[in-house]
PDB file of C-alpha atoms in Angstrom:
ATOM      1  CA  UNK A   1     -21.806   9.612  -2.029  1.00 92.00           C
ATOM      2  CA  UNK A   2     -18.036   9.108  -1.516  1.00 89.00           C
ATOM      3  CA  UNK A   3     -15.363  10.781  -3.650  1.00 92.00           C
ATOM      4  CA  UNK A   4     -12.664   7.877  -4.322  1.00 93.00           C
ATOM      5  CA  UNK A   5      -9.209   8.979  -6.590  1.00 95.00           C
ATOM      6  CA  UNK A   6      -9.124   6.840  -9.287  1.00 97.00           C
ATOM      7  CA  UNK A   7      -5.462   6.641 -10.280  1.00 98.00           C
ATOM      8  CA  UNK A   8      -3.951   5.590 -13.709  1.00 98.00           C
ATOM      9  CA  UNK A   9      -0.386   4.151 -14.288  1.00 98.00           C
ATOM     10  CA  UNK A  10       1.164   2.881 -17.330  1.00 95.00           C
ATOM     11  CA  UNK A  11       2.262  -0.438 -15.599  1.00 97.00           C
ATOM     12  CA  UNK A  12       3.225   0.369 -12.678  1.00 97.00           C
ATOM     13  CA  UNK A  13       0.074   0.506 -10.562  1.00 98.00           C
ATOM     14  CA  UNK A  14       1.318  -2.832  -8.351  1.00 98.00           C
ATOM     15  CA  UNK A  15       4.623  -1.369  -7.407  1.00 98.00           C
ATOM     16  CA  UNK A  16       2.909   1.875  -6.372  1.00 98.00           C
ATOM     17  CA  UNK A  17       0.109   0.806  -4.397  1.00 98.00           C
ATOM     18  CA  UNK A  18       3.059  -1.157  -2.581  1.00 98.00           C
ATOM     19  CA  UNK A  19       5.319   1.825  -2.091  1.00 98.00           C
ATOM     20  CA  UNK A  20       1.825   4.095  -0.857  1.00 98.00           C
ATOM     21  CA  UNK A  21       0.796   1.102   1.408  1.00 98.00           C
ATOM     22  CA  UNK A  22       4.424   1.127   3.125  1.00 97.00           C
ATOM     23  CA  UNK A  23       5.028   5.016   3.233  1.00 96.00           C
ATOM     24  CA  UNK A  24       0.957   5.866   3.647  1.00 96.00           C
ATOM     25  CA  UNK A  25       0.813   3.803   6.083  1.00 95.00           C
ATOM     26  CA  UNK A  26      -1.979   2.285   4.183  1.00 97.00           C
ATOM     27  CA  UNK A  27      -3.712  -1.918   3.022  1.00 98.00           C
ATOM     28  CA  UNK A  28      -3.998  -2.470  -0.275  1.00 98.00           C
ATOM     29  CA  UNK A  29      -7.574  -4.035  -0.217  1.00 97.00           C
ATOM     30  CA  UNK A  30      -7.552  -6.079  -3.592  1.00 97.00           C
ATOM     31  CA  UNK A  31      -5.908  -6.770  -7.371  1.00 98.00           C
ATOM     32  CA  UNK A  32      -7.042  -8.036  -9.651  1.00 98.00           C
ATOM     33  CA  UNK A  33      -4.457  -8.511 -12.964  1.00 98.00           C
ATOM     34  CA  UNK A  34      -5.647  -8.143 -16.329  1.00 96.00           C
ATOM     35  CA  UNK A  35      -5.091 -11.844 -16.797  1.00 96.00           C
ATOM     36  CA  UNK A  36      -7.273 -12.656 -14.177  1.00 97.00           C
ATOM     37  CA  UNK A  37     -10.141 -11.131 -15.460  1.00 96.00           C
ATOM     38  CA  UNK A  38     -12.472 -11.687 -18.399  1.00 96.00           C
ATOM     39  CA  UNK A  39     -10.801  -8.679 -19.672  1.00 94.00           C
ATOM     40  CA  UNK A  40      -7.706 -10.600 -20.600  1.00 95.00           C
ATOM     41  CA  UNK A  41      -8.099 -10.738 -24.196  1.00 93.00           C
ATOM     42  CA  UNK A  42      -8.234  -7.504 -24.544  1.00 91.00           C
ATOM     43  CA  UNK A  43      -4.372  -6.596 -23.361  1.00 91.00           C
ATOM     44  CA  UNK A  44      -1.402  -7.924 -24.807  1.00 92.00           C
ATOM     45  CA  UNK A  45      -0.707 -11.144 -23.663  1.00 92.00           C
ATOM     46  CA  UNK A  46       2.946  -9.565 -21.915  1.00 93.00           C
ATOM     47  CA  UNK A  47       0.299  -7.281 -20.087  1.00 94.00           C
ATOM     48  CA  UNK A  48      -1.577  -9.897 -18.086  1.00 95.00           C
ATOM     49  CA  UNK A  49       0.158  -9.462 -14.754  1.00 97.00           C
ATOM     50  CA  UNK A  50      -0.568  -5.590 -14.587  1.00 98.00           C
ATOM     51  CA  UNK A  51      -3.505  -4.621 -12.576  1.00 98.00           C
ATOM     52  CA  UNK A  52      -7.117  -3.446 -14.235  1.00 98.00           C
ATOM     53  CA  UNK A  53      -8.421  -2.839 -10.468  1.00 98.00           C
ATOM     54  CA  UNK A  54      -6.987  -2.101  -7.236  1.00 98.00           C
ATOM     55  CA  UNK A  55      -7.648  -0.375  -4.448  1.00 98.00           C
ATOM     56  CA  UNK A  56      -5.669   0.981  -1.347  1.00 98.00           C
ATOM     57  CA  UNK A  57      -7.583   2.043   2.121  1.00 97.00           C
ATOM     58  CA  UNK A  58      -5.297   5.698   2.990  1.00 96.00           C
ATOM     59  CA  UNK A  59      -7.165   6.549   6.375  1.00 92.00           C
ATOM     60  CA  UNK A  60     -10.636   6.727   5.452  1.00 92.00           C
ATOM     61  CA  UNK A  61     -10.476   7.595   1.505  1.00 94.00           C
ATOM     62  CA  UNK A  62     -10.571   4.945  -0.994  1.00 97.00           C
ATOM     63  CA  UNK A  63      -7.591   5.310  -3.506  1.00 97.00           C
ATOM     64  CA  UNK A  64      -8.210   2.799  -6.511  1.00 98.00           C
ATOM     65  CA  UNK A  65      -5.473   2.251  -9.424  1.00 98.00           C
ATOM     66  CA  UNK A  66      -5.434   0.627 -12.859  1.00 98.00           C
ATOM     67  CA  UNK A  67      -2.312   0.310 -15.297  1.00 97.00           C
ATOM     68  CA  UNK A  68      -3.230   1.499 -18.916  1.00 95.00           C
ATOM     69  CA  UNK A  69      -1.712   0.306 -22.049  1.00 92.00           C
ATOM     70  CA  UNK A  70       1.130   2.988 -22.842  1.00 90.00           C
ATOM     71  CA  UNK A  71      -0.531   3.969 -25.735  1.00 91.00           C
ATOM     72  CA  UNK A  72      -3.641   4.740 -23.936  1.00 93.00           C
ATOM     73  CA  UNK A  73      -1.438   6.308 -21.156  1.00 95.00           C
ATOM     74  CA  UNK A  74      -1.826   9.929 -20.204  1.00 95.00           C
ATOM     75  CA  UNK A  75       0.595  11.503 -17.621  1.00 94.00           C
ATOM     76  CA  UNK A  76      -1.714  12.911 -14.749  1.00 95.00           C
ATOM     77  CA  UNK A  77      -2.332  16.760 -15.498  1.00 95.00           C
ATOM     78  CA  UNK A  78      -4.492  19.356 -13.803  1.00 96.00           C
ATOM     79  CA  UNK A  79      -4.501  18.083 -10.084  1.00 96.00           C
ATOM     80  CA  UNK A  80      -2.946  16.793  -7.148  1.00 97.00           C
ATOM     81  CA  UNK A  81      -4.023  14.336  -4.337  1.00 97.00           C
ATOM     82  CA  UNK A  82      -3.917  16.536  -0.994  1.00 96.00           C
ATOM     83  CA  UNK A  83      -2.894  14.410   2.369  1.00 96.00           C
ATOM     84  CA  UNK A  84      -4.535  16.308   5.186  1.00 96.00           C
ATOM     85  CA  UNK A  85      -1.837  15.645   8.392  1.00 95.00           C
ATOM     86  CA  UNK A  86      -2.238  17.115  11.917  1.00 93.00           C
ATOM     87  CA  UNK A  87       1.732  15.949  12.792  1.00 94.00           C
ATOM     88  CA  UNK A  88       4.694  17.796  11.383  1.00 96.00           C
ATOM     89  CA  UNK A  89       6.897  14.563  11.858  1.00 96.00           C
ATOM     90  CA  UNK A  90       4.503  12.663   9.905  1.00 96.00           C
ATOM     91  CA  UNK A  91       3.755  15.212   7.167  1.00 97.00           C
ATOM     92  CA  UNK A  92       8.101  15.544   6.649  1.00 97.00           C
ATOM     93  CA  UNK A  93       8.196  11.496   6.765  1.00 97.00           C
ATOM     94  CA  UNK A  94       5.621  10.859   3.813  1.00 98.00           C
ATOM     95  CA  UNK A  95       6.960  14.309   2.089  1.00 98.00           C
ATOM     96  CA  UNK A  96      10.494  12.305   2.127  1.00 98.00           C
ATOM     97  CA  UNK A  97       9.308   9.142   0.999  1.00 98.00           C
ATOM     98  CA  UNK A  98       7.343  10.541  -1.514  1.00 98.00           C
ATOM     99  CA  UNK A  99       9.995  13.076  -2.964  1.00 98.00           C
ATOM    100  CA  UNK A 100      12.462   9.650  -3.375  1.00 97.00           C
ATOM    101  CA  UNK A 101      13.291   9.432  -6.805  1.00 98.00           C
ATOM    102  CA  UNK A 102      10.926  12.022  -7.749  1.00 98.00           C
ATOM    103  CA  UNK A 103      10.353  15.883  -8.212  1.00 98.00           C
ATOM    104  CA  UNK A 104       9.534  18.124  -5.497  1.00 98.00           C
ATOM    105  CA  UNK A 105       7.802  21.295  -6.579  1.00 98.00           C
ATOM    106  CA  UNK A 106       7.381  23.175  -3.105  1.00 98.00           C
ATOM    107  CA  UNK A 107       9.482  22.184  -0.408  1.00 98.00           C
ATOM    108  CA  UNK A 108       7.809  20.931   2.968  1.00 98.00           C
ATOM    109  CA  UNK A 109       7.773  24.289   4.545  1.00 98.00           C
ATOM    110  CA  UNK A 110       5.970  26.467   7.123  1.00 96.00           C
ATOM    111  CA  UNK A 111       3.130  28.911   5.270  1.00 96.00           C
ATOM    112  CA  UNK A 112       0.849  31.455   6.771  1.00 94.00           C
ATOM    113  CA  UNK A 113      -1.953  28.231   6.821  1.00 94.00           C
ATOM    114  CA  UNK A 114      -0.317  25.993   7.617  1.00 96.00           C
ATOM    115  CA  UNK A 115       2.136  24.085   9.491  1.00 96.00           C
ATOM    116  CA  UNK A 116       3.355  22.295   6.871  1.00 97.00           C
ATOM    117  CA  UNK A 117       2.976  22.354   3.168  1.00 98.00           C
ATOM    118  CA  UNK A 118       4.600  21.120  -0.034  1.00 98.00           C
ATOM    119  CA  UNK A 119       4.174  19.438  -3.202  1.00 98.00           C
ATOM    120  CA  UNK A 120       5.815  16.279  -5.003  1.00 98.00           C
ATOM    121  CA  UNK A 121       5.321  14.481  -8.002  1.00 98.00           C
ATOM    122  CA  UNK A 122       6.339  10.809  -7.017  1.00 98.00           C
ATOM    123  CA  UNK A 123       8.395   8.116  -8.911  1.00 98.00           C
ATOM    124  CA  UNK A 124       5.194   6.770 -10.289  1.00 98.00           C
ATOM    125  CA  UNK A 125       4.130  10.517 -11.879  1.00 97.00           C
ATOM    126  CA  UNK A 126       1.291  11.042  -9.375  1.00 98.00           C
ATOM    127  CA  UNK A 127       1.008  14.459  -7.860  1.00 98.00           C
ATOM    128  CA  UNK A 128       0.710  15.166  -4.382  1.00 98.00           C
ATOM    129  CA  UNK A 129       0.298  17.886  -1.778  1.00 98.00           C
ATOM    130  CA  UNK A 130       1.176  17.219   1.618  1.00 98.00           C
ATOM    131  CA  UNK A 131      -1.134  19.942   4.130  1.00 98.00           C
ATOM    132  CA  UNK A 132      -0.225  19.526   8.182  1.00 97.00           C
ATOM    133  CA  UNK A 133      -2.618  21.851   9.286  1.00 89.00           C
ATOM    134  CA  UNK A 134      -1.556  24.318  12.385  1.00 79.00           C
ATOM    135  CA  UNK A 135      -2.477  23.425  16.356  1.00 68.00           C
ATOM    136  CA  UNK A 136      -5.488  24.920  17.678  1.00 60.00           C
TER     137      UNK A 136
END
């Protein structure tokens, strides 16, 4: 069994699997548009060129991504996807990229676990926690 974050965009899911591949340090695997798939019908036609399945290869995890109608669009609530680092530099370098045009809610900072630590909700809405985890 393999635990794989499924996130949801309202049109954006493209742009953001570009942005995470670049500051991740990540390959976008496949996408497949709406209007590529037998699905099309089913979307406004203006919708076509949004994605219905992607996914993005972060390390070893599996991200995958789909862009929802906006009505159908709910703004992610209730959790956060957690970046395990082992390298201060690299933990502040995705922290900053991340916290570009959006909202930090805990500064990258020293805490009694860990090296590094914060939180950011990125330009695309997505919540993340950024853990560098102290030398042993």
């Amino acid at each position: 069994m393999k635990l794989n974050p499924h996130l949801v965009f309202s049109g954006q899911c493209e742009e953001a699997f570009k942005f995470y591949e670049r500051c991740l340090d990540a390959r976008i695997g496949f996408i497949l548009t709406w209007g590529d798939s037998p699905l099309a019908n089913q979307v406004p036609p203006e919708w076509g060129g949004k994605v219905l399945h992607a996914t993005l290869l972060v390390g070893d995890t599996l991200l995958t991504g789909v862009d929802v109608v906006p009505e159908e669009y709910e703004p992610p609530r209730g959790f956060s996807v957690m970046l395990g680092l082992d390298a201060p530099v690299a933990a502040e370098r995705i922290f900053d990229a991340l916290a570009e045009d959006g909202t930090v809610g805990m500064p990258l900072q020293k805490t009694f676990w860990a090296a590094r630590f914060g939180g950011v909700v990125d330009r695309f809405g997505i919540p993340w926690e950024i853990n560098c985890e102290e030398a042993i």
